[in-house]
CSV table of N, CA and C in Angstrom, one decimal:
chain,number,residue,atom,x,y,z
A,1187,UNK,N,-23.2,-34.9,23.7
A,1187,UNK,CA,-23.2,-33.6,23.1
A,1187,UNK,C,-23.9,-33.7,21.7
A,1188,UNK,N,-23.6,-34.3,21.0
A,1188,UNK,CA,-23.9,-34.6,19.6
A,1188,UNK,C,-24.6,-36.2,19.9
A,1189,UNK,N,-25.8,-35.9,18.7
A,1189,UNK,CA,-26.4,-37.5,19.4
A,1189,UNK,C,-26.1,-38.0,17.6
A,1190,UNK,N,-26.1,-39.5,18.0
A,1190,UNK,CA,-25.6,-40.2,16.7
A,1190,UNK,C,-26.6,-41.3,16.6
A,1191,UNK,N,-27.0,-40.8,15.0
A,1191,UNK,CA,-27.9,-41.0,14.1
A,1191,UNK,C,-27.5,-42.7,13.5
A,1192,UNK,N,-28.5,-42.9,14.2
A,1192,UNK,CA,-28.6,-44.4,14.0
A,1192,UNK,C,-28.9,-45.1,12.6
A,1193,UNK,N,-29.9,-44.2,12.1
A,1193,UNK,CA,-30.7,-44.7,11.1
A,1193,UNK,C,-30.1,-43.7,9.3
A,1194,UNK,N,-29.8,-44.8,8.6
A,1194,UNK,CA,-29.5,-43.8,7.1
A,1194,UNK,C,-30.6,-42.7,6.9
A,1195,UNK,N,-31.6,-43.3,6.6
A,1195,UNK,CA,-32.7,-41.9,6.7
A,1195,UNK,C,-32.8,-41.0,7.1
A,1196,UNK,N,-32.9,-41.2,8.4
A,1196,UNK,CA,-32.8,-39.9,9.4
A,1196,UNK,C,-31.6,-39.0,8.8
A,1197,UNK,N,-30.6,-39.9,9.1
A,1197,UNK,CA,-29.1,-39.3,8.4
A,1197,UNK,C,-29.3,-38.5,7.1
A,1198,UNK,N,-29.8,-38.6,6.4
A,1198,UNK,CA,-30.3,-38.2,5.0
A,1198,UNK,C,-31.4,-36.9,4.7
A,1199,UNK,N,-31.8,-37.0,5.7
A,1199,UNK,CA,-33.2,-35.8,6.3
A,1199,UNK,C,-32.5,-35.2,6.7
A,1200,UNK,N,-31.9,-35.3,7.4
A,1200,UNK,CA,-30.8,-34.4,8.5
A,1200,UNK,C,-30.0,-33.6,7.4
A,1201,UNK,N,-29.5,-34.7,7.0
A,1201,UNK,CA,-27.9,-33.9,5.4
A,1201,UNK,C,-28.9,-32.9,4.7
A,1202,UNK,N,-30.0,-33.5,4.4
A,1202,UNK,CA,-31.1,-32.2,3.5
A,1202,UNK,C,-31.0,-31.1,3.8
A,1203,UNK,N,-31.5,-31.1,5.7
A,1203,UNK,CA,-32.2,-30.2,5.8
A,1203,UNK,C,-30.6,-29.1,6.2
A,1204,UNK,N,-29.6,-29.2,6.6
A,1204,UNK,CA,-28.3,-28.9,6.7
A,1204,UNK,C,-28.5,-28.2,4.9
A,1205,UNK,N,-28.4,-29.0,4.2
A,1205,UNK,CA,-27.7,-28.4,2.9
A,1205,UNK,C,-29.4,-27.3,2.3
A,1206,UNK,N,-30.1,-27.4,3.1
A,1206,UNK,CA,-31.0,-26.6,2.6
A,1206,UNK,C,-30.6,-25.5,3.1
A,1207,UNK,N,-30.6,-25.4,4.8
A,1207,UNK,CA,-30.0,-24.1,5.6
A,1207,UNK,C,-28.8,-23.5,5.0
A,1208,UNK,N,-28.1,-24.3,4.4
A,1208,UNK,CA,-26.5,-23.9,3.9
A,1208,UNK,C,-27.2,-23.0,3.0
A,1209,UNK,N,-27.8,-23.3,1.8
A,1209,UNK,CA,-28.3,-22.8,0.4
A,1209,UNK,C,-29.2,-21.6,1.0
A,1210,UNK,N,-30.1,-21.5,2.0
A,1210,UNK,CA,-30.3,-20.0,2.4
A,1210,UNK,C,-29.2,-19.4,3.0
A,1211,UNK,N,-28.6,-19.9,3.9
A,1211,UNK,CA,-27.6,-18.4,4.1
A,1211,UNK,C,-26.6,-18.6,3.0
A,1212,UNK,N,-26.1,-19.2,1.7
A,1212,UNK,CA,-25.2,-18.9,0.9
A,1212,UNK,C,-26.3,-17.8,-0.1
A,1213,UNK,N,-27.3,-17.9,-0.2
A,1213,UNK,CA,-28.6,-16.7,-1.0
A,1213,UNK,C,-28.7,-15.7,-0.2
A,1214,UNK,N,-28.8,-15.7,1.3
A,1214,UNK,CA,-28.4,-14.5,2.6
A,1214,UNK,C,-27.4,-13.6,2.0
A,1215,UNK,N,-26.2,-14.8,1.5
A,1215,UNK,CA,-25.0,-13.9,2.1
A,1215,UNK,C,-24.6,-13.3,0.8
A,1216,UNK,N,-24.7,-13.8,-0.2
A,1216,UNK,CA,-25.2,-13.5,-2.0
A,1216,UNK,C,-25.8,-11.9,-1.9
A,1217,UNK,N,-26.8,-12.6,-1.3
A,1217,UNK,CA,-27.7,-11.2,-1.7
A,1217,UNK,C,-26.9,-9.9,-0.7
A,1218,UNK,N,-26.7,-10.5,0.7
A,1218,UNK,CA,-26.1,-9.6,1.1
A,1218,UNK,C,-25.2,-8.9,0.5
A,1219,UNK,N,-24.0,-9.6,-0.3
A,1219,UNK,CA,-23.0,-8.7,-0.9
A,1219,UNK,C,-23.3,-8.5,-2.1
A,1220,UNK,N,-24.3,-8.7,-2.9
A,1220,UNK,CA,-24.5,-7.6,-4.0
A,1220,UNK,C,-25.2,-6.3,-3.5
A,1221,UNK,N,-26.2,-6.2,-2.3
A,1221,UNK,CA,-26.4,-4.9,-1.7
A,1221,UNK,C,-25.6,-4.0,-1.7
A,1222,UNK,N,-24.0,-4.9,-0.6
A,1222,UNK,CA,-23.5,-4.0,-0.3
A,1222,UNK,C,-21.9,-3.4,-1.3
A,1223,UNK,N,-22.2,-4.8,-2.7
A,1223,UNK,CA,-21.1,-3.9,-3.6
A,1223,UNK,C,-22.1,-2.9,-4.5
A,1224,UNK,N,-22.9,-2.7,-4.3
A,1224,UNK,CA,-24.2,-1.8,-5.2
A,1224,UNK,C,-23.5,-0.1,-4.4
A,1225,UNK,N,-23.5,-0.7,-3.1
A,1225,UNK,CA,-23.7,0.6,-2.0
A,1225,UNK,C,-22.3,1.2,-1.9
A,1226,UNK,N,-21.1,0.5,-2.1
A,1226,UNK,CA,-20.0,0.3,-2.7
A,1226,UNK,C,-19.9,1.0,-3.7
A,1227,UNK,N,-20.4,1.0,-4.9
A,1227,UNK,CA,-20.4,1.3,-6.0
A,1227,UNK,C,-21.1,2.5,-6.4
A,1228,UNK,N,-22.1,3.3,-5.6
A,1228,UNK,CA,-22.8,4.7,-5.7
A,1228,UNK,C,-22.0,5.0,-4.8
A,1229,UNK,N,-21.0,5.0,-3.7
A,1229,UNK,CA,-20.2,5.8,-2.9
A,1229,UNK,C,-19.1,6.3,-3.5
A,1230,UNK,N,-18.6,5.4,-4.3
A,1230,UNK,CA,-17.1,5.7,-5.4
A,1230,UNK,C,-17.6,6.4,-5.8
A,1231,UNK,N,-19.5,6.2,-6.7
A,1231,UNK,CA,-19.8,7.4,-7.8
A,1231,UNK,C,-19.6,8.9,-6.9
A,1232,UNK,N,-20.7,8.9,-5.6
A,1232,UNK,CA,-20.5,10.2,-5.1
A,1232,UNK,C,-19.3,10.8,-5.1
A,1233,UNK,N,-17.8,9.6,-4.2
A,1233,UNK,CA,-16.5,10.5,-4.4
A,1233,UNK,C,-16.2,10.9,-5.7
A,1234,UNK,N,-16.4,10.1,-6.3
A,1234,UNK,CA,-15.6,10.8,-7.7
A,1234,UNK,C,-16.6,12.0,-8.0
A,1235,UNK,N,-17.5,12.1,-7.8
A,1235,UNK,CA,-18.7,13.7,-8.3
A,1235,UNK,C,-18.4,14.6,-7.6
A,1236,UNK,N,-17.8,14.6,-6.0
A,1236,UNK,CA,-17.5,15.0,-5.0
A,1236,UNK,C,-15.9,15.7,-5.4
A,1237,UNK,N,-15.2,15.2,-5.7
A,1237,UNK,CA,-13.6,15.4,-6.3
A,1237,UNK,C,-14.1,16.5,-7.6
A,1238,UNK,N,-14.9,15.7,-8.5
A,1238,UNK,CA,-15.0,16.8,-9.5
A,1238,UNK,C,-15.5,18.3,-9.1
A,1239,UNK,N,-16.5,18.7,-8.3
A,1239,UNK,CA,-16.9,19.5,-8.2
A,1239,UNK,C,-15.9,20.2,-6.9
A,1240,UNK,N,-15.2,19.4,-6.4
A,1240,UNK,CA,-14.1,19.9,-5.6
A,1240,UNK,C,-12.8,20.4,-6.5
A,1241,UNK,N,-12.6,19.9,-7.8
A,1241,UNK,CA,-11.2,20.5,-8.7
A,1241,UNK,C,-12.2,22.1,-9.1
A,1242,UNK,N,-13.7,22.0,-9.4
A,1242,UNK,CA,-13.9,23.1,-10.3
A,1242,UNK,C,-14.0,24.1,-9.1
A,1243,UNK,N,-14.2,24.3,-8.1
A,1243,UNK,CA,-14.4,25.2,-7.0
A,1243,UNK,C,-13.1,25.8,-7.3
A,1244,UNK,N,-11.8,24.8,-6.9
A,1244,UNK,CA,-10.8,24.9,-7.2
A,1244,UNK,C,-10.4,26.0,-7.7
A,1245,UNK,N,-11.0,25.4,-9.3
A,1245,UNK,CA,-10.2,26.6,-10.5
A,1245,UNK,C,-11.2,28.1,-10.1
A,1246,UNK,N,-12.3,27.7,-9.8
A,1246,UNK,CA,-12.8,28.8,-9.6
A,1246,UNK,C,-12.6,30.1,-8.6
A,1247,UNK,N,-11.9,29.4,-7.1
A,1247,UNK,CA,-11.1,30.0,-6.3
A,1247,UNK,C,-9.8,30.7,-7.0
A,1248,UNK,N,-9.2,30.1,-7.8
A,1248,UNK,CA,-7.8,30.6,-8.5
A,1248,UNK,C,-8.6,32.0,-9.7
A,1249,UNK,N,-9.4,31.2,-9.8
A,1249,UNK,CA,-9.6,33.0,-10.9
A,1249,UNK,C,-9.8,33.8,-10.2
A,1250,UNK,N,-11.0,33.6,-9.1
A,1250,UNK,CA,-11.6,35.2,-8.3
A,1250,UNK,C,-10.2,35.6,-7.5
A,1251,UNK,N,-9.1,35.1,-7.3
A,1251,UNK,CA,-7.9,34.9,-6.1
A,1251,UNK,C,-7.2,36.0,-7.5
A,1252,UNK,N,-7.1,35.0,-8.5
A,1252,UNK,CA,-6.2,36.3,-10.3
A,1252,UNK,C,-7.4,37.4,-10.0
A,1253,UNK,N,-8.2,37.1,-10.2
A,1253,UNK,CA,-9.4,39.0,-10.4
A,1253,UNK,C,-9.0,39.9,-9.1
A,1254,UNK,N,-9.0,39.1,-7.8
A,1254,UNK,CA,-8.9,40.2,-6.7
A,1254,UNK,C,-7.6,41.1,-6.8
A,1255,UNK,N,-6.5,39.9,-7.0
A,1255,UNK,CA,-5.1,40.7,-7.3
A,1255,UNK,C,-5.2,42.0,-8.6
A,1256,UNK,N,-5.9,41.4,-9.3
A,1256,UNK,CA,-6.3,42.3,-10.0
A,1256,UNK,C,-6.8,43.2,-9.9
A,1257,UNK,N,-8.0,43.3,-9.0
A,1257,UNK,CA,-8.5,45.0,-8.4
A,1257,UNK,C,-7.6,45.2,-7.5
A,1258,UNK,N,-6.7,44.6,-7.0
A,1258,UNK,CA,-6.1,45.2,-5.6
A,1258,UNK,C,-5.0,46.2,-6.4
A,1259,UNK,N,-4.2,45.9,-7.9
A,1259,UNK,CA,-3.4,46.6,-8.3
A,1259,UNK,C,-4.0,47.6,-8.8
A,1260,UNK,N,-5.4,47.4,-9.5
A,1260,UNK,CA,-6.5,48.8,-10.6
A,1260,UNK,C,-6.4,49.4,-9.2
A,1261,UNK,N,-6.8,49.2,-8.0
A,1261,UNK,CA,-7.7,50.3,-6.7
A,1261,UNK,C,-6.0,50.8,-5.9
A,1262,UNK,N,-4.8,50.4,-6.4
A,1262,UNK,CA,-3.6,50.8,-6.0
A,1262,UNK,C,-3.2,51.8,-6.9
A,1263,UNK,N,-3.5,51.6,-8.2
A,1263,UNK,CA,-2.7,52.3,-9.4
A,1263,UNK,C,-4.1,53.7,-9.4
A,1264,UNK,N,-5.5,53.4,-9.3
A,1264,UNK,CA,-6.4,54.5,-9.0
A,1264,UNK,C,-6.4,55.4,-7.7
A,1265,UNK,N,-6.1,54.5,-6.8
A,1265,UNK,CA,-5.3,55.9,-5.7
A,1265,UNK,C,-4.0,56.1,-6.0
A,1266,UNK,N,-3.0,55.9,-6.7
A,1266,UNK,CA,-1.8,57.3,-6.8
A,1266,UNK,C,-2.3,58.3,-7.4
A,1267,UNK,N,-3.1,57.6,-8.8
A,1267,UNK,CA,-3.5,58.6,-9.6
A,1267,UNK,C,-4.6,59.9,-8.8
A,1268,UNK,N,-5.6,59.3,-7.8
A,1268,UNK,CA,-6.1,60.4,-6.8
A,1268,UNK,C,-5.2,61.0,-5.9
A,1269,UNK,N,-4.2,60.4,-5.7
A,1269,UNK,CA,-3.3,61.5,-5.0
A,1269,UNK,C,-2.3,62.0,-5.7
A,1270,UNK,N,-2.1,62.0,-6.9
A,1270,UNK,CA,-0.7,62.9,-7.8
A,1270,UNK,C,-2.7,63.9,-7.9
A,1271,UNK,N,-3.9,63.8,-8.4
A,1271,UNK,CA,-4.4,64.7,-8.8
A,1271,UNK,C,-5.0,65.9,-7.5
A,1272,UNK,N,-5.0,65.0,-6.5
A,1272,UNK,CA,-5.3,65.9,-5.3
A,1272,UNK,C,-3.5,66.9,-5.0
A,1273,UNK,N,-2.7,66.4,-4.9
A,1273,UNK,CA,-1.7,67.4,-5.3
A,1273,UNK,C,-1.4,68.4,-6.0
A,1274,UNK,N,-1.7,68.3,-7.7
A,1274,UNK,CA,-2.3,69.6,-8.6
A,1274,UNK,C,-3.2,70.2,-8.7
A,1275,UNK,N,-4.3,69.9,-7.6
A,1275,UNK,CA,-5.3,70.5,-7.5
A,1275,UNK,C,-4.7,71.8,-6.5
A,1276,UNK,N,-4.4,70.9,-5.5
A,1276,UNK,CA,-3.4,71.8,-4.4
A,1276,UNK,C,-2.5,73.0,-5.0
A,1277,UNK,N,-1.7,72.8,-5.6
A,1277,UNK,CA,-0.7,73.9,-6.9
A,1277,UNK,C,-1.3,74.6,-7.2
A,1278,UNK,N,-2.5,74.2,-8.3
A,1278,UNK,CA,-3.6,75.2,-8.5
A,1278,UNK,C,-4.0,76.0,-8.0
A,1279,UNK,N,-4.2,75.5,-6.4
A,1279,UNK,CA,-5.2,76.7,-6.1
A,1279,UNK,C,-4.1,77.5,-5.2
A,1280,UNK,N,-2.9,77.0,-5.0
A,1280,UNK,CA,-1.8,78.2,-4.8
A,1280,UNK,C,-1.1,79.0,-5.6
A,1281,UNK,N,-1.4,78.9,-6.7
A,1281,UNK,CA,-0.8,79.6,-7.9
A,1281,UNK,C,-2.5,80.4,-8.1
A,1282,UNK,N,-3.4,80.0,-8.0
A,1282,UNK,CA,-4.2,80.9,-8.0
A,1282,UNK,C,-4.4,81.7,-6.9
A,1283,UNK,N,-4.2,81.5,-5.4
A,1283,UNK,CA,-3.8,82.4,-4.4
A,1283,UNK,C,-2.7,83.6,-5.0
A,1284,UNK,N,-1.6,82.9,-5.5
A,1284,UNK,CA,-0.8,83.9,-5.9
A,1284,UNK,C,-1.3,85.3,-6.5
A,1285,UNK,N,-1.7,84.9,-8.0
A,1285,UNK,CA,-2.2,85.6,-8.6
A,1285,UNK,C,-3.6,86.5,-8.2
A,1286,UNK,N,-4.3,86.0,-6.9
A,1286,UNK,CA,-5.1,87.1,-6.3
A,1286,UNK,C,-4.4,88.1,-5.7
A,1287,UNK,N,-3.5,87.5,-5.0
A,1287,UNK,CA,-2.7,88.3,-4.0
A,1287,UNK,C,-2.2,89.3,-5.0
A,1288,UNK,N,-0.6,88.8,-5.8
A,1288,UNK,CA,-0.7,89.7,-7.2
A,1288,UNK,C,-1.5,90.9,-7.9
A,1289,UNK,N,-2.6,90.2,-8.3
A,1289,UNK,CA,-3.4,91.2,-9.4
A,1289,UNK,C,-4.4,91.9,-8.5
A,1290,UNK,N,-4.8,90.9,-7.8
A,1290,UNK,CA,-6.3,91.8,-7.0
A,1290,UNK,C,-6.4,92.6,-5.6
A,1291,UNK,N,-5.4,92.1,-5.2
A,1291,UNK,CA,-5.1,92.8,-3.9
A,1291,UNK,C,-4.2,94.3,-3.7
A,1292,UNK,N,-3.2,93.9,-4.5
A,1292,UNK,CA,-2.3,94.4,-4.3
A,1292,UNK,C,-2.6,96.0,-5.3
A,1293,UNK,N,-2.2,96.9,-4.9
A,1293,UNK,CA,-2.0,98.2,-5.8
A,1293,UNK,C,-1.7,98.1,-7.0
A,1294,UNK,N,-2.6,99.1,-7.9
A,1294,UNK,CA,-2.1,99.2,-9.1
A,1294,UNK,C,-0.5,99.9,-9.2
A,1295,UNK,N,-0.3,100.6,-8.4
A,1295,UNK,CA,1.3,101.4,-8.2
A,1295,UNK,C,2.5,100.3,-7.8
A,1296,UNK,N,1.7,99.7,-7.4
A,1296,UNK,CA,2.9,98.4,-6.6
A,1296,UNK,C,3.4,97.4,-7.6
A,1297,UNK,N,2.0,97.2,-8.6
A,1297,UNK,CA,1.7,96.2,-9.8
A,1297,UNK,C,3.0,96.9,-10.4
A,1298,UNK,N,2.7,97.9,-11.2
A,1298,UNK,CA,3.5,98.4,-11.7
A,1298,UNK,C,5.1,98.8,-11.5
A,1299,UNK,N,5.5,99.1,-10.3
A,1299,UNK,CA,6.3,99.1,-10.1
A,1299,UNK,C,7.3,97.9,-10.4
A,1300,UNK,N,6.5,96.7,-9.4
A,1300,UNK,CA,7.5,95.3,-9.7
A,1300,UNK,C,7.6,94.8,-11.1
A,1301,UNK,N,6.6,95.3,-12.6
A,1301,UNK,CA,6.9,95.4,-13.3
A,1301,UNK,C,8.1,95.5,-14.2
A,1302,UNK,N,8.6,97.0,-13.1
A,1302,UNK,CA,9.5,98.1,-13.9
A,1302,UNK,C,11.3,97.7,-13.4
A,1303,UNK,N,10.4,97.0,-12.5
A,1303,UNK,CA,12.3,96.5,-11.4
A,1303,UNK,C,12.6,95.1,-11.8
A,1304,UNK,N,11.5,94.7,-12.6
A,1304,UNK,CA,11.8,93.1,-13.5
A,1304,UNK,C,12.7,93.2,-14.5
A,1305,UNK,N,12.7,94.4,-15.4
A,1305,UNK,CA,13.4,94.6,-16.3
A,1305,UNK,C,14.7,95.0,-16.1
């Protein structure tokens, strides 16, 4: 399986070229992990830029969420107020029916009379 090295020299070529191979893959594996703590280290940056702009959406959702409540009570409190005025408009124009019926329709003898039976 393994053949055995007879000669010191040989032995010594051999150990070289071993500790040379060692010293490229220990510079392989070097380089390899500064790549990958580099690649490591712009991913943290993205999360944490990613989180930040994830808290400000955040606040930003919570204001427009306070403003909508906000028009939802202005666009609640502006329709009662259109319907108390659509109601007195309504009054209005029955008290002004009245007063046609009353003054313009009705006889001046009649006018007068109900006048006279008020008192």
């Amino acid at each position: 399986m393994y053949s055995v090295i007879e000669n010191n020299e040989d032995k010594e070529t051999e150990l070289n070229a071993i500790q040379e191979s060692l010293g490229k893959i220990r510079a392989y594996m070097e380089k390899e992990i500064a790549f990958k703590q580099g690649l490591i280290e712009r991913q943290e940056a993205q999360i944490h830029q990613f989180r930040t702009r994830l808290e400000e959406k955040e606040v930003v959702i919570q204001r427009l969420e306070g403003q909508l409540t906000e028009c939802r009570q202005t666009n609640e409190g502006t329709r009662q107020l259109i319907n108390k005025l659509l109601s007195d408009i309504s009054n209005y124009q029955k008290d002004l029916e009245w007063y046609k019926r009353t003054f313009e329709k009705r006889s001046l003898l009649g006018t007068i009379r109900q006048k006279l039976l008020k008192r």
